Coordinates of C-alpha atoms in Angstrom, one line a residue:
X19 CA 43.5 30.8 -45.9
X20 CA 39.9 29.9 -47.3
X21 CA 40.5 26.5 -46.3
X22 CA 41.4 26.9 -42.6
X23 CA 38.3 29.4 -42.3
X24 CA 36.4 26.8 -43.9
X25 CA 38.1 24.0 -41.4
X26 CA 37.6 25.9 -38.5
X27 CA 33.9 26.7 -39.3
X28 CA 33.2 23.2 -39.7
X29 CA 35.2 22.1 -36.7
X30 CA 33.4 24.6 -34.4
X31 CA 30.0 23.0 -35.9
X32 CA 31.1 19.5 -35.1
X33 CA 30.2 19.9 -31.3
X34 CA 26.3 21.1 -32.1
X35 CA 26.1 17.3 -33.7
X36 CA 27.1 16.0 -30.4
X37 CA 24.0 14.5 -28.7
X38 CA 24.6 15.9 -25.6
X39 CA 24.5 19.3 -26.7
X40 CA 21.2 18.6 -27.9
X41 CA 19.9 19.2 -25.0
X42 CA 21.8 23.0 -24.8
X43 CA 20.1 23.9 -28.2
X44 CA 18.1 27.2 -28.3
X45 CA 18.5 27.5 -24.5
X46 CA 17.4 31.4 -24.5
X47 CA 13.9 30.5 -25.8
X48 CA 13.0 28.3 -23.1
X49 CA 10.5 30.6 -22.3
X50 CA 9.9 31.5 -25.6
X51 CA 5.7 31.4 -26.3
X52 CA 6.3 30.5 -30.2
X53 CA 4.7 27.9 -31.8
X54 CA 6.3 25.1 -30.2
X55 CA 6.0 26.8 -27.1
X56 CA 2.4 27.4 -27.2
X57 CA 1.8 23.7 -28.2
X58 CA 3.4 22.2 -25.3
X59 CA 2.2 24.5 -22.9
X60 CA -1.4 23.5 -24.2
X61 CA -0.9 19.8 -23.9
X62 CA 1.6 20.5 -20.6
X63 CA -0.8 22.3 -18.5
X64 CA -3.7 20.6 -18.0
X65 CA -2.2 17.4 -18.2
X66 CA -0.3 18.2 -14.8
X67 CA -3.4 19.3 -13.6
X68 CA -5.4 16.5 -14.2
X69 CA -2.0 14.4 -13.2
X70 CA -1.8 16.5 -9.7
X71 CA -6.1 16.2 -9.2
X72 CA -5.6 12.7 -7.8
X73 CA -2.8 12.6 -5.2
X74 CA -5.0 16.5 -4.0
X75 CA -8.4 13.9 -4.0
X76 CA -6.0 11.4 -1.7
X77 CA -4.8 14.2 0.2
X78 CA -8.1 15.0 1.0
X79 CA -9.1 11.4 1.8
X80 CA -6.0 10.8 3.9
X81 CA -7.1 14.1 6.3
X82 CA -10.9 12.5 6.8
X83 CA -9.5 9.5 7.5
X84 CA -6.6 10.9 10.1
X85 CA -10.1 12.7 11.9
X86 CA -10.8 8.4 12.5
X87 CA -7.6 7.8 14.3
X88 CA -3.5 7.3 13.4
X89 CA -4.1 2.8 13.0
X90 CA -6.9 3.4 10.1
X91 CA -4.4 6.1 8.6
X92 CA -1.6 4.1 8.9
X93 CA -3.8 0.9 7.2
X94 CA -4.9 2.5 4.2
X95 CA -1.6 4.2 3.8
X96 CA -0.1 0.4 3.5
X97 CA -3.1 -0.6 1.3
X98 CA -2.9 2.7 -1.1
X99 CA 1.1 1.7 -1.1
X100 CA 0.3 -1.8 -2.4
X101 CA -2.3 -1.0 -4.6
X102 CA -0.6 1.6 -6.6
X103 CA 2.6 -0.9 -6.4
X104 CA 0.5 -3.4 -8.5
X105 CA -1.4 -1.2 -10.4
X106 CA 1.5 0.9 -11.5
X107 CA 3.4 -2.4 -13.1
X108 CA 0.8 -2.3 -15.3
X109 CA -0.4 1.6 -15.8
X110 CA 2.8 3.0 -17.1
X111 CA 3.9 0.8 -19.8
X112 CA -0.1 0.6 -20.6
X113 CA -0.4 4.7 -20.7
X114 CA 3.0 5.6 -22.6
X115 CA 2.8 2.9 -25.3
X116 CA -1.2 3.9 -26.0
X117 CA 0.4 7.6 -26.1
X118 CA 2.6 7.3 -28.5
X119 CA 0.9 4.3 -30.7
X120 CA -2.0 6.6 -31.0
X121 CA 0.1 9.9 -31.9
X122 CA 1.9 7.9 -34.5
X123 CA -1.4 6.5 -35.9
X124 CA -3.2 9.7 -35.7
X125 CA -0.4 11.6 -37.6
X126 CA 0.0 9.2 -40.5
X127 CA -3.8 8.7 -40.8
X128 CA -5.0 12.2 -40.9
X129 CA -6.5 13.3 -44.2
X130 CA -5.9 9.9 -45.4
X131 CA -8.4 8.7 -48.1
X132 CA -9.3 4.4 -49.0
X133 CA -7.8 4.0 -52.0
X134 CA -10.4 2.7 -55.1
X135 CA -9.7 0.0 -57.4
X136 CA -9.6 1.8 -61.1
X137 CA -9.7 -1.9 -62.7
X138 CA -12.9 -2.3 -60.7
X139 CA -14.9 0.6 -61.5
X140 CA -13.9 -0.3 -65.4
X141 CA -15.2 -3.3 -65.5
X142 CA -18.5 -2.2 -63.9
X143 CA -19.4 0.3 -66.6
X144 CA -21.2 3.7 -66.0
X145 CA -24.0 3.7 -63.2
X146 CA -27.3 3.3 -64.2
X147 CA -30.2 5.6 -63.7
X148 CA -31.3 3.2 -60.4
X149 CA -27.7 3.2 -58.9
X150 CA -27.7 7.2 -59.6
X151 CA -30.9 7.8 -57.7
X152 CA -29.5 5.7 -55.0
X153 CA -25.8 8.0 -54.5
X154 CA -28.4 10.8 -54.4
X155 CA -29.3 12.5 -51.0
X156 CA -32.3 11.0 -49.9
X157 CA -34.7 13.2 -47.7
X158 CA -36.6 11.3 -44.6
X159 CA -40.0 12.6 -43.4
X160 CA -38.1 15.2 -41.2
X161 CA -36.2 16.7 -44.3
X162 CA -33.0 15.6 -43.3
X163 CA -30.4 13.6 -45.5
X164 CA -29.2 10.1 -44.6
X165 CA -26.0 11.3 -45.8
X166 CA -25.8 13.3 -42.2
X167 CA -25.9 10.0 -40.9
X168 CA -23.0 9.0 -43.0
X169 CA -20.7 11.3 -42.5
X170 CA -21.2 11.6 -39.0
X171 CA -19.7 8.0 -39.0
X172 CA -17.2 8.9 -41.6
X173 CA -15.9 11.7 -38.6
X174 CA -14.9 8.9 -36.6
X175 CA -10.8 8.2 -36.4
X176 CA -10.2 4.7 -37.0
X177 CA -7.3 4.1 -34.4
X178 CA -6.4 0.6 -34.1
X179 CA -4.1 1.1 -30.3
X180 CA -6.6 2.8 -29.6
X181 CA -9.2 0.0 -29.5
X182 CA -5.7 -2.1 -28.3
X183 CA -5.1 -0.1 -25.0
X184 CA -9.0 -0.4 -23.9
X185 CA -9.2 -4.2 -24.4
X186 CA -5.5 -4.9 -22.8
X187 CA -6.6 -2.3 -19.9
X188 CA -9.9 -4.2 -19.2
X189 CA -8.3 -7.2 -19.1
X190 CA -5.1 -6.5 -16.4
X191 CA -7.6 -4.6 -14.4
X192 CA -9.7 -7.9 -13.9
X193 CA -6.8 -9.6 -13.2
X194 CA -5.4 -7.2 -10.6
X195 CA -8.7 -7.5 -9.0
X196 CA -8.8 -10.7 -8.7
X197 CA -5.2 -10.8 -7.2
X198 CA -5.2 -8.0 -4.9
X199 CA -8.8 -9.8 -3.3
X200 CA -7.9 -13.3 -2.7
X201 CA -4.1 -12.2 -2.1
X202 CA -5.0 -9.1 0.3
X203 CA -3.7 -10.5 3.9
X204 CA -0.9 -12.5 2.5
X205 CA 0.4 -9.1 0.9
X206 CA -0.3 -7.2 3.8
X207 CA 1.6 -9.6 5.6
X208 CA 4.6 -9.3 3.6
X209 CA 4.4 -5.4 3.5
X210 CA 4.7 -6.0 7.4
X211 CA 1.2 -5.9 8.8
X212 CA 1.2 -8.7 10.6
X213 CA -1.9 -11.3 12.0
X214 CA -1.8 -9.0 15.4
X215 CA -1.5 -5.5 14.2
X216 CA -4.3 -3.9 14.7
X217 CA -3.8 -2.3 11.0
X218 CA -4.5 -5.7 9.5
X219 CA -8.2 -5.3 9.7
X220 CA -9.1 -2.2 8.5
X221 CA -6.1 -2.5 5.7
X222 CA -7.5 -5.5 4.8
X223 CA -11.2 -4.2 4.1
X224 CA -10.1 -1.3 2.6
X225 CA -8.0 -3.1 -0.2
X226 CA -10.7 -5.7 -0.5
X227 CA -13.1 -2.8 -1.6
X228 CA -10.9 -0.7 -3.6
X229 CA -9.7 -3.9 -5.4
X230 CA -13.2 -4.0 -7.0
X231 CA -12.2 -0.1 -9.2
X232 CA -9.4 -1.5 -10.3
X233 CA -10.8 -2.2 -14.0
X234 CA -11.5 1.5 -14.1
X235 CA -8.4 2.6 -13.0
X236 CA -7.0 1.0 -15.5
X237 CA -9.8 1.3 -18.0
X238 CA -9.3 5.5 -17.5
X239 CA -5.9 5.5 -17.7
X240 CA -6.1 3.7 -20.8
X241 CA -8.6 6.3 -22.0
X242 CA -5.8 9.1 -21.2
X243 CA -3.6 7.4 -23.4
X244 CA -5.2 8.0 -26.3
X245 CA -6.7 11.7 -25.7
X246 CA -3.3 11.8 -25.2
X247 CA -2.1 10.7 -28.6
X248 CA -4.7 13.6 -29.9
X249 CA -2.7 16.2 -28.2
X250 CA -6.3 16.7 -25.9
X251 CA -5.3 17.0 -22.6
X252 CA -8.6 18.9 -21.2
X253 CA -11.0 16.3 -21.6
X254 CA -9.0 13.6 -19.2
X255 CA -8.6 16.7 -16.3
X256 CA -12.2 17.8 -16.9
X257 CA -13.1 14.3 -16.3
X258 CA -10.4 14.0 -13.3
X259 CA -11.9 16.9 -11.9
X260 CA -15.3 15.7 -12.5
X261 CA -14.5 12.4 -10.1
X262 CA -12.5 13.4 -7.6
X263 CA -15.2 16.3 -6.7
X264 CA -17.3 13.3 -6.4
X265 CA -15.0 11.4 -4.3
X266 CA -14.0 14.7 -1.8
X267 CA -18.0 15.0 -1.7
X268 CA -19.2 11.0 -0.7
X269 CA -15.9 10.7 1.7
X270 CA -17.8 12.6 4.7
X271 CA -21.0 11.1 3.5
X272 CA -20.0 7.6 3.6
X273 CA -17.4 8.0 6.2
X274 CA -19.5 9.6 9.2
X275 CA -23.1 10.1 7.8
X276 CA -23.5 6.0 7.2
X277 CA -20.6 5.4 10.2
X278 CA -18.8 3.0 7.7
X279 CA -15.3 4.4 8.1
X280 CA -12.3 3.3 5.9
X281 CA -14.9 1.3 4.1
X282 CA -16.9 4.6 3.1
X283 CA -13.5 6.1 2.2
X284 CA -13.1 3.3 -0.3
X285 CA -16.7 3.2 -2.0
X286 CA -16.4 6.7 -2.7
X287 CA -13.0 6.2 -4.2
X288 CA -14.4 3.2 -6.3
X289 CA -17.1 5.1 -7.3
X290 CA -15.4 8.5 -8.4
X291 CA -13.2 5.9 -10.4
X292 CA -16.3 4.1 -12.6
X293 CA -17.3 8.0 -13.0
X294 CA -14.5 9.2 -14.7
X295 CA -14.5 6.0 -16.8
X296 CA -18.1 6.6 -17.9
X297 CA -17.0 10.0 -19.0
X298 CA -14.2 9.0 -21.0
X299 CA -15.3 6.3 -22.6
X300 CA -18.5 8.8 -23.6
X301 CA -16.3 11.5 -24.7
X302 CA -14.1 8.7 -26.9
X303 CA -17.2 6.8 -28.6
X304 CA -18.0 9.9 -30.1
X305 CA -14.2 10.5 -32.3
X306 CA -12.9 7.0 -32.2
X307 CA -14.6 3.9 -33.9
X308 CA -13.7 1.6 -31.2
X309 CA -14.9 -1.6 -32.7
X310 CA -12.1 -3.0 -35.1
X311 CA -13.4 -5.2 -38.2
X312 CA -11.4 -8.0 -36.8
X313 CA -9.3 -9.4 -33.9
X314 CA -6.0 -8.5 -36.4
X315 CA -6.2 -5.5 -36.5
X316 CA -5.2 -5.0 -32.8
X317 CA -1.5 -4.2 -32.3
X318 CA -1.2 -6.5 -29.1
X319 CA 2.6 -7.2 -30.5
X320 CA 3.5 -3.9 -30.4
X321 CA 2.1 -3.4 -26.8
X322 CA 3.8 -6.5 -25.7
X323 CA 7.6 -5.5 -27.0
X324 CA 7.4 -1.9 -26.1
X325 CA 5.1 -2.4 -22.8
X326 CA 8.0 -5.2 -21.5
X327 CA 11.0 -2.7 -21.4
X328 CA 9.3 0.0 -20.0
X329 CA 7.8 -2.6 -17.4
X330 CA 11.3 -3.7 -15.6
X331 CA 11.7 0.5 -15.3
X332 CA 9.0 0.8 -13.3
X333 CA 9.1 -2.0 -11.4
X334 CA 12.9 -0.8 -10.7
X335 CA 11.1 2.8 -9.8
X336 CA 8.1 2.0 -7.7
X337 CA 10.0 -0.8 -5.4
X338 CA 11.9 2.3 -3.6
X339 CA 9.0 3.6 -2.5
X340 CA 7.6 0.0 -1.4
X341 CA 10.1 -0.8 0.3
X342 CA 9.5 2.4 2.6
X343 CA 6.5 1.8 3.1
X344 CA 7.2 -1.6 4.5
X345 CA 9.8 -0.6 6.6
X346 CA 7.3 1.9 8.1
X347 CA 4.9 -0.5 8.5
X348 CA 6.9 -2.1 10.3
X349 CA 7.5 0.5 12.7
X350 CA 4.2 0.7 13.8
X351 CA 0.8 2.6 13.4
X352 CA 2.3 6.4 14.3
X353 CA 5.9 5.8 12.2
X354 CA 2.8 4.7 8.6
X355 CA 0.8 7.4 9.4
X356 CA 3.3 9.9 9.0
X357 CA 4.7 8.3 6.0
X358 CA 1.5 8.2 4.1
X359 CA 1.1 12.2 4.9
X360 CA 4.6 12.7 4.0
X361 CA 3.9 10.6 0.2
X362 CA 1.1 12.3 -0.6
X363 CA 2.8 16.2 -0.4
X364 CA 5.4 14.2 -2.4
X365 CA 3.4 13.5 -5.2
X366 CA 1.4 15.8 -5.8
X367 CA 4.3 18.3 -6.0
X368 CA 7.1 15.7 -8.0
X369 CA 3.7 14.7 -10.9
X370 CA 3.9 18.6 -11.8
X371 CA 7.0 18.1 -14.0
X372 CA 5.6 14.8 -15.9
X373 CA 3.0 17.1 -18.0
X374 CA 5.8 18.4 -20.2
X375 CA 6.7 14.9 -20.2
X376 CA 3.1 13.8 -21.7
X377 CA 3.3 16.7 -23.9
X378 CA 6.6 16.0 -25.1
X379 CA 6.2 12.2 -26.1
X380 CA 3.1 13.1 -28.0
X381 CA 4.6 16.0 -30.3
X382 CA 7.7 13.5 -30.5
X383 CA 5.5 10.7 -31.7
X384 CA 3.8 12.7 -34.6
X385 CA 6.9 14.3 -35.4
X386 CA 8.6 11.5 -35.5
X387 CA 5.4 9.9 -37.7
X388 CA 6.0 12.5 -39.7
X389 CA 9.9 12.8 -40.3
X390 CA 10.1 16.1 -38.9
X391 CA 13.2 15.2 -37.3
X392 CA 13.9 19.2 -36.5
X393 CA 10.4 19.6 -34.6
X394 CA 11.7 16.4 -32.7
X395 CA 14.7 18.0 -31.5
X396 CA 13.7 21.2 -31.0
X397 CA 10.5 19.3 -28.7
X398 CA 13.1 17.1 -27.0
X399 CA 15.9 20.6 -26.0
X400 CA 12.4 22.7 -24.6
X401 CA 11.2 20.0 -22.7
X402 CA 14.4 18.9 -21.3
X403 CA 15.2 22.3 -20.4
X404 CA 12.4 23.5 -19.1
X405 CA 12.3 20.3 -17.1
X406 CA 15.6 21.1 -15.9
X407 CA 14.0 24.2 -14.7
X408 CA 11.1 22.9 -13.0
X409 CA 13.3 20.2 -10.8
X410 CA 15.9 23.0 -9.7
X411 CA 12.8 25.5 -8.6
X412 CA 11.7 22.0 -6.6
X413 CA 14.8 21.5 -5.0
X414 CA 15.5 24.6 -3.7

């Protein structure tokens, strides 16, 4: 009798191992503000703000720019399309692998000490009375200790993807520069503006321009990577917030005050792009020692095998929405116009959901770093769920 209990406890434990029930566990506290609750509603929040600031800021630029007429809406709506098409090969991949890279690191590195050689502090003997004196505080004329100095460097993580994402993001953000410049008609050709639309011109400038803030773009993102690692999720959306109230404020400026039109639309863009760069990078020089001793000790490998796979996904992803906006294109100037409208509602609504998706590959990283394979699958059944959730509430 004990053995059949004992069989048919086990048995009706067998189907909570199954992987897909993972995704079932603990489904009453889905809601729940505990711990784990409180930590990825910290990270979740304002990362979907700061994720949902941008397509709001290109809401807002896409109703100045409908006040110009439906051809210019309908040519920057081709040349956003194609921008973010190229730039989002290269943003994803970048932006998840710096995410978890830098959670992992952060995790393992925390509270960790350099070890000290034993045999070499035997064989130097006791310190002398000199070599005392000079381990000993030493007060400037302003009273204050060099040691401040010290330790204010000692403060600094030493994150080596870190470093990693910022170079690799610098470098494909030249690159996509260069390409989307000297490539900008033939690409707006093959997106279906063709030598005689009238959208070809003003599509054409307005790429050309907003080419040139592609290495901040890129360079930003990169940035949100890593505050992303450190679970910090208000620095990138105060920084967000901080450009695209810049951008909302030079669009009438530039636009009507100086007459230049799409081309003002895409200065201001550019330069609320190199503004939230500035900040970042500010914001990281002061936690992370960006400068690694030497060219090994950046993890391009790791960026490269992880970065490859996650590439073909996107690419799979973003050509759907490509391929719309060529086919509208094609359609003419009214049929893009309305399609550019019509994207920008969509994403600012659909990025919503991918905060608990930043908060959930960071506390997966570190937990993972860490072996707390619980926390792991407890993260992965509260963001799944709650995910669940969010995309039901959408559709309906």
């Amino acid at each position: 009798m004990a053995e059949k209990q004992k069989l048919s406890s086990s048995s009706s434990g067998d189907w909570r191992r199954i992987p897909l029930c993972t995704f079932f566990k603990d489904a009453r506290q889905v809601i729940k503000l505990d711990s784990l609750g409180v930590e990825i509603l910290s990270i979740a929040l304002p990362a979907a703000m700061a994720l949902t600031a941008d397509p709001i800021a290109s809401l807002v630029d896409t109703a100045f720019i409908g006040r110009i007429g439906p051809v210019e809406l309908a040519a920057v709506g081709v040349s956003i399309a194609l921008f973010n098409q190229v730039s989002r090969i290269a943003i994803f991949p970048l932006v998840s692998c710096t995410t978890s890279f830098v959670a992992e690191e952060d995790s393992t590195t925390t509270g960790a000490t350099t070890p000290v050689d034993e045999s070499e502090v035997l064989e130097a003997g006791p310190p002398s009375d000199a070599e005392t004196k000079e381990f000993l505080p030493q007060k400037d004329l302003s009273g204050e200790s060099f040691d401040m100095v010290e330790e204010e460097q000692q403060k600094k993580r030493h994150i080596p993807s870190a470093s990693s994402a910022i170079f690799i993001g610098g470098i494909l953000g030249l690159i996509q520069a260069v390409l989307l410049i000297s490539a900008a008609k033939p690409l707006l050709n093959f997106m279906g503006v063709t030598s005689d639309s009238p959208m070809l011109h003003p599509a054409q400038r307005y790429l050309t321009l907003r080419s040139l803030g592609a290495p901040a773009v890129l360079l930003s993102l990169a940035m949100q990577g890593v505050f992303r690692g450190f679970k910090d999720t208000r620095t990138p959306l105060y920084a967000t917030v901080a450009g695209d109230v810049t951008n909302i404020a030079l669009d009438p400026l530039f636009m009507f005050v100086f007459g230049l039109g799409v081309s003002g639309a895409a200065i201001a863009h550019v330069i609320s792009q190199y503004l939230i760069s500035v900040i970042l990078l500010w914001r990281l020089m002061k936690q992370v020692d960006l400068i690694p001793p030497s060219i090994r000790h950046l993890k391009f490998d790791r960026f490269l095998k992880n970065g490859f796979l996650l590439l073909m996904r996107v690419i799979a992803v973003t050509f759907c929405v490509t391929l719309a906006a060529s086919l509208a294109a094609r359609h003419g100037a009214t049929s893009m116009a309305a399609f550019q409208v019509c994207l920008q509602i969509w994403l600012a609504v659909s990025l919503l959901a991918d905060g608990l998706a930043v908060a959930g590959q960071a506390i997966l990283a570190g937990a993972f770093a860490n072996k707390d394979y619980e926390k792991a699958t407890a993260t992965a059944s509260r963001v799944l769920q709650v995910l669940h959730n969010v995309d039901r509430n959408l559709s309906d």
